[in-house]
Coordinates of C-alpha atoms in Angstrom, one line a residue:
M1 CA 91.6 96.8 102.8
T2 CA 95.7 96.5 102.9
S3 CA 97.4 97.7 99.7
G4 CA 101.1 98.4 98.5
G5 CA 104.0 97.2 99.6
L6 CA 104.3 95.4 103.2
A7 CA 105.2 97.6 106.5
P8 CA 105.0 96.7 110.2
C9 CA 101.7 98.1 110.7
L10 CA 99.1 96.1 108.5
S11 CA 98.3 93.5 110.7
S12 CA 98.0 96.2 113.9
S13 CA 96.0 98.5 111.8
I14 CA 93.4 95.8 111.1
A15 CA 93.8 94.8 115.0
H16 CA 92.9 98.4 116.3
L17 CA 90.1 99.1 113.5
V18 CA 88.2 95.9 114.5
H19 CA 88.5 97.0 118.2
Y20 CA 87.8 100.4 117.7
W21 CA 84.5 99.5 115.7
S22 CA 83.3 96.9 118.3
E23 CA 83.8 99.3 121.1
A24 CA 81.7 101.8 118.9
K25 CA 79.0 99.5 118.6
K26 CA 79.1 98.5 122.3
A27 CA 79.1 102.4 123.3
G28 CA 76.1 102.7 121.2
K29 CA 77.4 105.1 119.0
I30 CA 76.2 102.8 115.9
S31 CA 73.0 100.7 116.0
G32 CA 74.7 98.0 113.8
L33 CA 78.3 97.0 112.5
T34 CA 79.3 94.3 109.8
I35 CA 83.0 93.9 109.2
R36 CA 84.0 93.0 105.7
M37 CA 87.6 92.4 104.8
Y38 CA 88.7 92.8 101.0
R39 CA 91.4 90.3 99.8
D40 CA 94.7 91.6 97.8
G41 CA 94.0 95.3 98.0
Y42 CA 92.1 96.9 95.2
K43 CA 92.3 93.9 93.3
G44 CA 90.0 92.5 95.9
I45 CA 87.6 95.4 95.5
L46 CA 87.7 95.3 91.4
K47 CA 87.1 91.4 92.0
G48 CA 84.5 91.5 94.4
D49 CA 86.9 89.2 96.4
S50 CA 86.3 89.6 100.1
F51 CA 84.9 87.7 103.5
L52 CA 82.9 88.9 106.4
V53 CA 84.3 88.4 109.9
P54 CA 82.1 87.0 112.3
E55 CA 81.2 89.0 115.5
E56 CA 82.6 86.1 117.8
T57 CA 85.9 86.3 116.4
W58 CA 86.2 90.3 116.6
E59 CA 88.0 90.1 119.9
Q60 CA 90.4 87.4 118.7
C61 CA 91.5 89.9 115.9
W62 CA 93.6 91.3 118.8
A63 CA 96.2 88.4 118.1
L64 CA 96.9 90.1 114.8
H65 CA 99.3 92.6 116.6
D66 CA 101.7 90.0 116.6
L67 CA 101.6 89.1 113.3
G68 CA 103.9 90.7 110.3
G69 CA 102.8 91.2 106.9
S70 CA 98.9 91.7 105.8
P71 CA 96.4 88.9 106.9
I72 CA 94.3 89.7 104.3
G73 CA 97.0 89.9 101.1
N74 CA 98.2 93.1 99.0
S75 CA 98.5 93.8 95.6
R76 CA 99.6 97.1 93.5
V77 CA 96.9 98.2 91.4
K78 CA 96.5 101.9 90.3
L79 CA 92.7 102.4 89.9
T80 CA 93.2 105.5 87.7
N81 CA 95.5 103.5 85.5
V82 CA 92.9 102.0 83.3
K83 CA 94.7 100.6 80.5
D84 CA 96.5 98.5 83.0
C85 CA 93.4 97.1 85.0
I86 CA 92.0 96.0 81.6
A87 CA 95.4 94.3 80.9
R88 CA 95.3 92.5 84.2
G89 CA 91.7 91.5 84.0
L90 CA 90.4 93.5 86.8
V91 CA 87.8 95.2 84.7
P92 CA 86.2 94.5 81.4
E93 CA 87.2 95.9 78.2
D94 CA 84.7 98.7 78.5
G95 CA 85.0 99.3 82.2
T96 CA 86.2 101.9 84.3
P97 CA 88.1 100.9 87.4
L98 CA 86.7 103.7 89.6
E99 CA 83.4 103.0 88.5
V100 CA 83.6 99.0 89.2
A101 CA 85.4 99.6 92.5
S102 CA 82.6 101.9 93.5
Q103 CA 79.5 99.5 92.5
Q104 CA 81.0 96.7 94.4
L105 CA 81.3 98.7 97.5
L106 CA 77.7 99.7 96.8
A107 CA 76.8 96.0 96.3
D108 CA 78.2 95.0 99.4
N109 CA 76.6 97.7 101.4
I110 CA 79.6 99.2 102.6
N111 CA 79.3 102.8 104.5
V112 CA 83.2 103.1 105.5
I113 CA 86.2 101.6 103.8
H114 CA 89.6 101.7 105.6
T115 CA 92.4 102.0 102.9
I116 CA 95.5 100.7 104.8
G117 CA 98.6 102.1 102.5
G118 CA 101.2 104.4 101.8
D119 CA 101.1 107.7 99.2
D120 CA 100.0 105.6 96.2
T121 CA 97.3 103.8 98.1
N122 CA 95.8 106.9 99.7
T123 CA 96.0 108.8 96.8
Q124 CA 94.0 106.2 94.8
A125 CA 91.7 106.6 97.7
A126 CA 91.7 110.4 97.1
E127 CA 90.4 109.8 93.8
L128 CA 87.7 106.7 94.9
S129 CA 86.7 109.6 97.5
K130 CA 86.0 112.2 94.9
Y131 CA 84.5 109.8 92.5
L132 CA 82.0 108.5 95.2
L133 CA 81.3 112.1 96.0
D134 CA 80.7 113.3 92.7
K135 CA 79.0 110.2 91.1
H136 CA 77.2 108.6 94.0
N137 CA 76.9 111.2 96.2
G138 CA 79.5 110.5 98.7
K139 CA 77.4 107.2 100.0
V140 CA 80.8 105.8 100.9
V141 CA 83.1 107.2 103.4
V142 CA 86.7 106.8 102.6
V143 CA 89.3 106.7 105.7
G144 CA 92.8 106.1 104.7
M145 CA 95.6 104.7 107.2
P146 CA 99.2 105.7 106.4
K147 CA 101.4 102.8 106.0
T148 CA 105.3 103.2 104.4
V149 CA 108.4 102.4 105.6
D150 CA 109.5 105.7 103.5
N151 CA 107.9 108.3 106.4
D152 CA 107.6 110.3 103.0
V153 CA 104.1 111.5 103.0
Y154 CA 103.1 115.0 103.2
P155 CA 101.9 116.7 105.6
I156 CA 101.8 113.5 108.0
K157 CA 104.7 113.5 110.9
Q158 CA 105.2 110.1 111.4
T159 CA 104.0 107.0 108.9
F160 CA 102.8 103.7 110.5
G161 CA 105.7 101.1 110.3
A162 CA 108.3 103.6 109.7
D163 CA 109.8 103.3 113.2
T164 CA 109.4 99.2 113.3
A165 CA 111.4 98.8 110.0
A166 CA 114.3 101.1 111.2
K167 CA 114.7 99.0 114.4
Q168 CA 114.6 95.7 112.6
G169 CA 117.1 97.1 110.1
A170 CA 119.5 97.7 112.9
I171 CA 119.0 94.2 114.1
F172 CA 119.6 92.9 110.6
F173 CA 122.8 94.5 110.3
E174 CA 124.0 93.8 113.8
N175 CA 124.5 90.2 112.6
V176 CA 125.6 91.2 108.9
V177 CA 128.2 93.5 110.4
S178 CA 130.2 90.3 111.6
E179 CA 131.0 89.1 107.9
S180 CA 133.4 91.9 108.1
T181 CA 135.7 89.4 110.0
A182 CA 135.3 86.8 107.3
N183 CA 137.8 88.6 105.0
P184 CA 141.0 91.3 105.1
R185 CA 139.3 94.6 103.4
M186 CA 135.9 93.8 103.6
L187 CA 133.4 96.2 101.8
I188 CA 129.9 95.6 103.5
I189 CA 126.8 97.8 101.6
H190 CA 123.6 97.6 103.5
E191 CA 120.9 98.9 101.4
C192 CA 117.8 100.0 102.9
M193 CA 114.5 100.8 101.4
G194 CA 113.6 104.4 100.1
R195 CA 112.7 105.2 96.6
D196 CA 112.8 109.1 97.3
S197 CA 113.4 109.6 101.1
G198 CA 116.4 109.0 103.1
Y199 CA 114.5 108.6 106.2
L200 CA 114.6 104.7 106.6
T201 CA 118.2 104.5 105.9
A202 CA 119.2 107.3 108.3
A203 CA 116.8 106.0 111.3
T204 CA 118.0 102.8 110.8
A205 CA 121.7 103.8 111.0
L206 CA 120.7 105.7 114.3
A207 CA 119.5 102.8 115.7
Y208 CA 122.1 100.7 114.7
R209 CA 124.8 102.9 116.5
N210 CA 122.4 103.1 119.4
R211 CA 122.5 99.4 119.8
L212 CA 126.3 99.5 118.9
K213 CA 126.9 101.7 122.1
N214 CA 125.7 98.8 124.4
Q215 CA 128.1 96.1 122.8
K216 CA 131.0 95.3 124.9
F217 CA 134.4 94.7 123.0
V218 CA 137.9 93.2 124.3
D219 CA 141.0 95.3 124.1
G220 CA 143.8 93.8 121.6
F221 CA 141.2 92.3 119.4
S222 CA 141.0 93.2 115.6
T223 CA 136.9 93.8 116.2
T224 CA 136.3 96.8 117.4
A225 CA 133.2 99.2 118.1
E226 CA 135.3 101.5 115.4
S227 CA 135.7 98.4 112.9
R228 CA 131.8 97.7 113.5
D229 CA 130.6 101.3 113.0
I230 CA 128.9 102.8 110.1
H231 CA 131.4 104.6 107.9
A232 CA 128.9 106.3 105.4
V233 CA 125.3 107.0 105.1
W234 CA 124.1 107.7 101.4
I235 CA 120.7 109.0 100.9
P236 CA 118.7 110.4 97.9
E237 CA 118.7 113.7 99.2
L238 CA 122.3 114.1 99.3
S239 CA 124.6 113.9 96.1
I240 CA 127.8 111.5 96.1
D241 CA 131.0 112.6 95.3
I242 CA 132.0 109.2 94.5
E243 CA 135.7 110.1 94.2
K244 CA 135.8 112.0 97.2
E245 CA 134.1 109.4 99.4
G246 CA 136.3 107.0 97.9
A247 CA 139.3 108.6 99.3
R248 CA 137.9 109.4 102.7
L249 CA 136.7 105.5 103.0
K250 CA 140.0 104.2 101.8
E251 CA 141.3 106.0 104.7
A252 CA 139.0 104.0 107.1
M253 CA 139.6 100.6 105.3
D254 CA 143.3 101.2 105.6
K255 CA 143.0 102.1 109.5
Y256 CA 140.1 99.2 110.2
G257 CA 140.4 96.6 107.9
N258 CA 137.1 97.0 106.9
I259 CA 134.2 99.5 106.0
N260 CA 130.5 99.3 106.2
V261 CA 128.2 101.7 104.2
F262 CA 124.8 102.3 104.6
I263 CA 123.0 103.0 101.3
S264 CA 119.1 103.9 100.3
E265 CA 117.7 101.8 97.3
G266 CA 116.9 105.3 95.6
S267 CA 120.4 106.7 95.7
G268 CA 122.0 107.5 92.4
V269 CA 119.0 106.1 90.5
R270 CA 118.7 109.0 88.2
D271 CA 122.3 108.7 87.3
I272 CA 121.7 104.7 86.4
V273 CA 118.2 105.4 84.4
A274 CA 120.3 107.9 82.3
E275 CA 123.0 105.5 81.8
M276 CA 120.3 102.8 80.8
E277 CA 118.2 105.1 78.5
A278 CA 121.2 106.2 77.1
A279 CA 122.3 102.4 76.2
G280 CA 119.1 102.0 74.9
E281 CA 118.2 100.0 77.5
E282 CA 114.4 99.4 78.8
V283 CA 114.0 101.2 82.2
P284 CA 111.6 98.6 84.1
R285 CA 108.8 100.4 85.7
D286 CA 105.7 99.6 87.5
A287 CA 101.8 100.2 87.0
F288 CA 102.6 103.7 88.7
G289 CA 105.5 104.2 86.7
H290 CA 108.2 104.0 89.5
V291 CA 111.5 102.6 88.3
K292 CA 111.7 98.9 89.4
L293 CA 114.7 99.1 91.8
D294 CA 115.2 95.6 92.5
K295 CA 115.8 95.4 88.8
I296 CA 118.5 98.2 88.0
N297 CA 120.0 97.4 91.6
P298 CA 121.7 100.6 93.0
G299 CA 123.7 98.8 95.7
A300 CA 125.3 96.7 93.5
Y301 CA 126.5 99.8 91.3
F302 CA 127.9 101.6 94.0
S303 CA 129.7 98.5 95.2
K304 CA 131.7 98.1 92.1
R305 CA 132.8 101.6 91.9
L306 CA 133.5 101.9 95.5
A307 CA 135.5 98.7 95.7
Q308 CA 137.9 100.0 93.1
L309 CA 138.5 103.0 94.9
V310 CA 139.0 101.6 98.5
G311 CA 140.8 98.8 97.4
A312 CA 138.2 96.0 98.8
E313 CA 139.5 92.5 98.6
K314 CA 135.7 91.3 99.1
V315 CA 132.3 93.2 98.8
L316 CA 129.1 92.1 100.3
V317 CA 125.8 93.8 99.5
Q318 CA 123.0 92.9 101.8
K319 CA 119.5 94.1 101.8
S320 CA 117.4 94.3 105.0
G321 CA 114.3 95.5 103.4
Y322 CA 112.3 92.7 103.0
F323 CA 113.4 91.4 106.6
A324 CA 112.5 94.9 108.0
R325 CA 109.2 95.5 106.4
S326 CA 107.7 92.1 107.2
A327 CA 107.9 92.7 111.0
A328 CA 105.3 93.0 113.5
S329 CA 104.8 96.3 114.7
N330 CA 106.4 97.9 117.8
D331 CA 105.2 99.4 120.6
F332 CA 105.7 102.9 119.2
D333 CA 104.0 102.1 115.9
R334 CA 100.8 100.3 117.7
E335 CA 100.5 103.4 119.8
L336 CA 100.5 105.7 116.8
I337 CA 98.0 103.5 115.1
G338 CA 96.0 103.1 117.8
K339 CA 95.3 106.7 118.3
C340 CA 94.7 107.1 114.5
A341 CA 92.1 104.1 114.6
K342 CA 90.4 105.5 117.4
V343 CA 89.9 109.0 115.9
G344 CA 89.3 107.5 112.3
V345 CA 86.4 105.3 113.4
D346 CA 84.9 108.3 115.4
A347 CA 85.6 110.5 111.8
A348 CA 83.9 107.8 110.1
I349 CA 80.8 107.6 111.9
E350 CA 80.8 111.3 111.8
G351 CA 80.7 111.3 107.9
I352 CA 84.0 112.5 107.7
S353 CA 86.5 111.4 104.8
G354 CA 90.4 111.8 104.9
C355 CA 93.5 110.0 105.5
M356 CA 94.5 109.4 109.4
G357 CA 97.7 110.8 110.8
E358 CA 99.6 113.6 112.8
D359 CA 98.9 116.8 110.7
E360 CA 102.5 118.5 110.7
D361 CA 100.7 121.6 108.9
K362 CA 98.1 122.2 112.3
E363 CA 99.7 123.2 115.3
G364 CA 100.7 120.8 117.9
C365 CA 100.4 118.1 115.1
P366 CA 96.9 116.6 116.1
V367 CA 95.6 113.4 114.8
R368 CA 92.9 113.8 112.7
P369 CA 91.2 112.9 109.0
I370 CA 93.7 114.9 106.8
E371 CA 92.0 116.0 103.6
F372 CA 93.0 113.9 100.7
S373 CA 93.6 116.5 98.7
R374 CA 96.6 117.5 100.9
I375 CA 97.8 114.0 100.8
K376 CA 100.9 113.3 98.4
G377 CA 103.9 111.2 98.5
H378 CA 107.9 112.0 97.9
K379 CA 108.5 114.0 101.2
P380 CA 112.2 114.4 101.4
F381 CA 114.0 113.5 104.7
D382 CA 115.0 116.5 106.6
V383 CA 118.8 116.4 106.2
K384 CA 119.3 119.5 108.6
L385 CA 117.7 117.4 111.6
P386 CA 120.4 117.8 114.8
W387 CA 120.6 114.1 115.2
Y388 CA 121.6 113.2 111.4
E389 CA 124.1 116.1 111.3
S390 CA 125.7 114.9 114.3
M391 CA 125.8 111.6 113.1
L392 CA 127.4 112.5 109.8
K393 CA 129.9 114.5 111.9
D394 CA 130.2 111.5 114.0
I395 CA 131.5 109.6 111.2
G396 CA 133.5 111.9 109.2
Q397 CA 131.0 112.1 106.3
I398 CA 131.0 115.9 106.8

């Protein structure tokens, strides 16, 4: 099952898992194999909505590598939020989501379930794994696959889809930046996904600047490498002195005729939420208690303040999130997913539950089923990374 928001890895994860399970059967590691897909994440498990993949189509599943999104659908369901599950009609009034899910897996004769999702999906997988162990003698092995463009899961070195999303975000902005030529003194805000982590914004900025280096320009024309460069990168891990940044960026505006700012969707959220609460406004949140970032719109919030400080004549806020996260996996992510799927299938056969990934707490960052008790989200981006500090120096931010 796949769950949570999209990332450029869901289809590839399924393709790799089907491949390595079928290979395990061919090699005689298992005596039999049935592959079942649950539709729409944990919702599908709770409602018993699934289908079997016929053996004659297993090899065809390799084609899923070329698809973005999830071929079986996602949803945002928190198994431990009983009230929400009941309100949404996912379990009966007297039902317990963890028990309903467990009973469905047992009824479907599931021996192993692969939960493909981010930190929320895999922390819920941890709850399900513990519940199955405590209440049903661990009859179902749970093997998670770490999906999130935020790359913010402890202790995993690199989550699936994050690299692809950064490269796709760079392609997105490569077109959007041309809008800087549509009007004098243009301010372009490129908002990237990243609730608590600035990884995607920073990595997208790096990928874009690497692409910019290969762009040829003609002397004497107004559009230049400098005018199409990034002039600020704002992420949640670093505070934003808007007045100081405004003064710096006004100089860039006066010099180049436009400025381009990359910002994480989570930047300044605490300040925005505090203002809303002080005004008595209700802060929109999802089933996990996360602030609905699309409702409070940090990009628009900062663009209004910055536009005045830099004397912008026109402001354009563009969000690359949906474009970037819905892409098919690139070669880097396919290889990473493949390594984790191969080891994950072997671990499942041995009866070992855990979340697959490169364990950065172990020497050499080996790919292994990481204990669910060690899996948690909100890992901050390391702002001391040499490439990140070098980029901020290049653009004059530090």
